[in-house]
PDB file of C-alpha atoms in Angstrom:
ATOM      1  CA  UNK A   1     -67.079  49.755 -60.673  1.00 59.00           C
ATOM      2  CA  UNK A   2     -69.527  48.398 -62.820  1.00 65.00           C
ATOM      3  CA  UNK A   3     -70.254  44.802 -64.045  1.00 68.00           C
ATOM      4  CA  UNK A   4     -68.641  44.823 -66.585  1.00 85.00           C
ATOM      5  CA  UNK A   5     -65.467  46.424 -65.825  1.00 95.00           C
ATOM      6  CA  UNK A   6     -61.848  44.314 -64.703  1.00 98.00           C
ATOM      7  CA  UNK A   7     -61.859  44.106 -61.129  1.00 99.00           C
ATOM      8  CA  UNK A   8     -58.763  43.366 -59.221  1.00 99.00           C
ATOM      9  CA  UNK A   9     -59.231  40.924 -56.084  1.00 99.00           C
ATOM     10  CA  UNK A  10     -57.296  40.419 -53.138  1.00 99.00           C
ATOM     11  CA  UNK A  11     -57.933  37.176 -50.996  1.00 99.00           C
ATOM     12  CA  UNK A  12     -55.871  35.825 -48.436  1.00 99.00           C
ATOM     13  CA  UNK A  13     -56.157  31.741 -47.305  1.00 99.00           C
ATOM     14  CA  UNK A  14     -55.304  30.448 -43.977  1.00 99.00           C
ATOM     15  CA  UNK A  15     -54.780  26.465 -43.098  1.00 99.00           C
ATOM     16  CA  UNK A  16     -51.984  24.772 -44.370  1.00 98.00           C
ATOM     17  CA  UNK A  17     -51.655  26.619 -47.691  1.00 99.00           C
ATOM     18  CA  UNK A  18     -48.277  26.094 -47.716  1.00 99.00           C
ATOM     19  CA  UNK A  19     -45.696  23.297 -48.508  1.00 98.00           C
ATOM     20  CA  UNK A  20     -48.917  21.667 -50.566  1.00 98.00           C
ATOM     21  CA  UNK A  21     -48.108  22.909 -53.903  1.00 98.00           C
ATOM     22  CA  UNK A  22     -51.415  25.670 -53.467  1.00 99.00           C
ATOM     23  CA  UNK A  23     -49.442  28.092 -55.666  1.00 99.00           C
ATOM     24  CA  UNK A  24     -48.082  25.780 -58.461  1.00 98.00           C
ATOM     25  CA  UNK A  25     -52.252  24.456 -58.203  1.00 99.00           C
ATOM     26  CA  UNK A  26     -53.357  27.721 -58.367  1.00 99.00           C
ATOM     27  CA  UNK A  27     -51.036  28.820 -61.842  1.00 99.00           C
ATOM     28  CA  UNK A  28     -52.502  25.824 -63.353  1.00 99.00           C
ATOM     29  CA  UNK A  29     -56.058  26.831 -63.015  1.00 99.00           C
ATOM     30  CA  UNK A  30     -54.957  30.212 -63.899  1.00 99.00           C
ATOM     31  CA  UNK A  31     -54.028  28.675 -67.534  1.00 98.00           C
ATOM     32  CA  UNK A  32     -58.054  27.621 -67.536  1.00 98.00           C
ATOM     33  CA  UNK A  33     -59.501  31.353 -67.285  1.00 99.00           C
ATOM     34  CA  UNK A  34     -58.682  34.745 -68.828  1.00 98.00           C
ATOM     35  CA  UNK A  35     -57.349  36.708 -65.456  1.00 99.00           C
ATOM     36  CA  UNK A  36     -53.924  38.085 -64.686  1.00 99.00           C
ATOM     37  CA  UNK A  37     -52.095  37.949 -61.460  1.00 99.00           C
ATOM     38  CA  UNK A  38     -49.797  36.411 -58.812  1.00 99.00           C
ATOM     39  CA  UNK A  39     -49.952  33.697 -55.814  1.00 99.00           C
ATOM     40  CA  UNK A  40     -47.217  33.595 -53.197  1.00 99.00           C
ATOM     41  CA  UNK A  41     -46.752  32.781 -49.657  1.00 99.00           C
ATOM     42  CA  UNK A  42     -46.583  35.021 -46.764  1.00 99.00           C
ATOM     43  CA  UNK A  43     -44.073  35.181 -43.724  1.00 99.00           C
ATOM     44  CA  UNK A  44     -47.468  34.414 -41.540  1.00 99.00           C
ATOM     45  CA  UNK A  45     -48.066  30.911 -42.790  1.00 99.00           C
ATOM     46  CA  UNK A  46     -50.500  32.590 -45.464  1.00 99.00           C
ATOM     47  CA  UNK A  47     -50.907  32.697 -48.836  1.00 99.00           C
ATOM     48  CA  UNK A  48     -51.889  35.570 -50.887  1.00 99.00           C
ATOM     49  CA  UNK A  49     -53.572  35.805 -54.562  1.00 99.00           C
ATOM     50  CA  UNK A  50     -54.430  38.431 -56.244  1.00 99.00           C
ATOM     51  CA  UNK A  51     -56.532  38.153 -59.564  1.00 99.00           C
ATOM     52  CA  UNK A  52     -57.673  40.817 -62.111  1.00 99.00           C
ATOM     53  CA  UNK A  53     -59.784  40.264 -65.045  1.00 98.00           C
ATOM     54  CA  UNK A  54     -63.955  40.529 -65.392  1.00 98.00           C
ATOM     55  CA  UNK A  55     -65.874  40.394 -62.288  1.00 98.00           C
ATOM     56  CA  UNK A  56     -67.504  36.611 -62.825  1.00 98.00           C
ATOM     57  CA  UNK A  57     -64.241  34.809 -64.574  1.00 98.00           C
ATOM     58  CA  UNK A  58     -62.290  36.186 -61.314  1.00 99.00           C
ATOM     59  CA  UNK A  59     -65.063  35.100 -59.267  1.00 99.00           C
ATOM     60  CA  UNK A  60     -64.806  31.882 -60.821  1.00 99.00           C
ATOM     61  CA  UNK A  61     -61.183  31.502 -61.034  1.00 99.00           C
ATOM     62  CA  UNK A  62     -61.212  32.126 -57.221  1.00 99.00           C
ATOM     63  CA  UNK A  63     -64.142  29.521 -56.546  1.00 99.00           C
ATOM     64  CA  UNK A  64     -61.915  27.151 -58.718  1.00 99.00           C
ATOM     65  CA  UNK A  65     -58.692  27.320 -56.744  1.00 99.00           C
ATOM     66  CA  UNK A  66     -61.104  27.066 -53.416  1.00 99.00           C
ATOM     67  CA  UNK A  67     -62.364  23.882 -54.496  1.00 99.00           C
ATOM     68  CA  UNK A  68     -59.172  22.446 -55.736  1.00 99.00           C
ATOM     69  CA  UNK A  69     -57.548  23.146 -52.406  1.00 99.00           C
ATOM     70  CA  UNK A  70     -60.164  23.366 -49.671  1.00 98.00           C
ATOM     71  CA  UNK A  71     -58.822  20.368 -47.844  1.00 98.00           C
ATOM     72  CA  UNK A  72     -56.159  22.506 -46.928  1.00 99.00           C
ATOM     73  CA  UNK A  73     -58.306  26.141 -46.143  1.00 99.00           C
ATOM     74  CA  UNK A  74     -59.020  26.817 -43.536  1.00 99.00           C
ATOM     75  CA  UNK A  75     -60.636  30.706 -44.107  1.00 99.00           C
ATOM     76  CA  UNK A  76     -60.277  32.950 -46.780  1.00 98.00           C
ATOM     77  CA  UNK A  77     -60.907  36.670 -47.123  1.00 99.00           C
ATOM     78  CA  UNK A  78     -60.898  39.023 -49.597  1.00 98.00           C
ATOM     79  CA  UNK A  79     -61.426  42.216 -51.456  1.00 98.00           C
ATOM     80  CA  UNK A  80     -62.323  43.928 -54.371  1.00 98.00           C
ATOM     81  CA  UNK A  81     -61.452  47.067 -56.262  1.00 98.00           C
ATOM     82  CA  UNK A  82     -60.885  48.474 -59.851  1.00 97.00           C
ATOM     83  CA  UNK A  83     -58.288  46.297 -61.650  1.00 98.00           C
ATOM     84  CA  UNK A  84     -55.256  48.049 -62.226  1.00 98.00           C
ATOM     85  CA  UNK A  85     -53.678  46.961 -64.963  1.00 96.00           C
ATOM     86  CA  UNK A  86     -50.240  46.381 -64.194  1.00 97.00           C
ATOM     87  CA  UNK A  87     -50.163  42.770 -63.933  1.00 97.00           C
ATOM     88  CA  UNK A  88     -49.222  40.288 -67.020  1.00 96.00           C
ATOM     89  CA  UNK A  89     -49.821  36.653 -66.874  1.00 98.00           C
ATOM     90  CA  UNK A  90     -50.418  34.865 -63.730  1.00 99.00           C
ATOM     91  CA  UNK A  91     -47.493  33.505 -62.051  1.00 99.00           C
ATOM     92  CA  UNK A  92     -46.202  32.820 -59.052  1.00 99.00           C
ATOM     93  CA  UNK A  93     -44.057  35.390 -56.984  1.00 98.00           C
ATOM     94  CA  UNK A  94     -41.461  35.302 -53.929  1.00 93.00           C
TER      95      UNK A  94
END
């Protein structure tokens, strides 16, 4: 991957992510930046996002949702490889 090419990232929050309306928060912010990509929550009490678009208007997307919601993160970790291309709008899944 270079710098310049889509990257697709994978990050996973912990907390209470859920029942706060982090998804529905998160599509909003989507509408803000150019990425693609899906939020939903996990059977664990997670929730997952995944992103793709250029490396720093992911990055930033990402950082944006954080900040939004960090009363209610607790940890999040993610991951990085070549974007895919599959995904259309950003939405939120089930």
């Amino acid at each position: 991957m270079t710098a310049q090419e889509p990257i697709r990232r994978q990050v996973y929050f912990t907390g209470r992510v859920q029942g706060v309306g982090f998804r529905f928060t998160a599509v909003a912010i989507a509408e803000r930046f150019e990425v693609t990509g899906f939020v939903r929550n996990l059977p664990d009490g997670r929730v997952e996002l995944v992103a793709e678009g250029r490396p720093e208007v992911v990055e930033a997307f990402v950082r944006a949702v954080a900040d939004e919601m960090s009363g209610f993160i607790r940890e999040a970790r993610s991951g990085d490889s070549p974007a895919r291309g599959d995904l259309h709008g950003f939405r939120v899944t089930y």
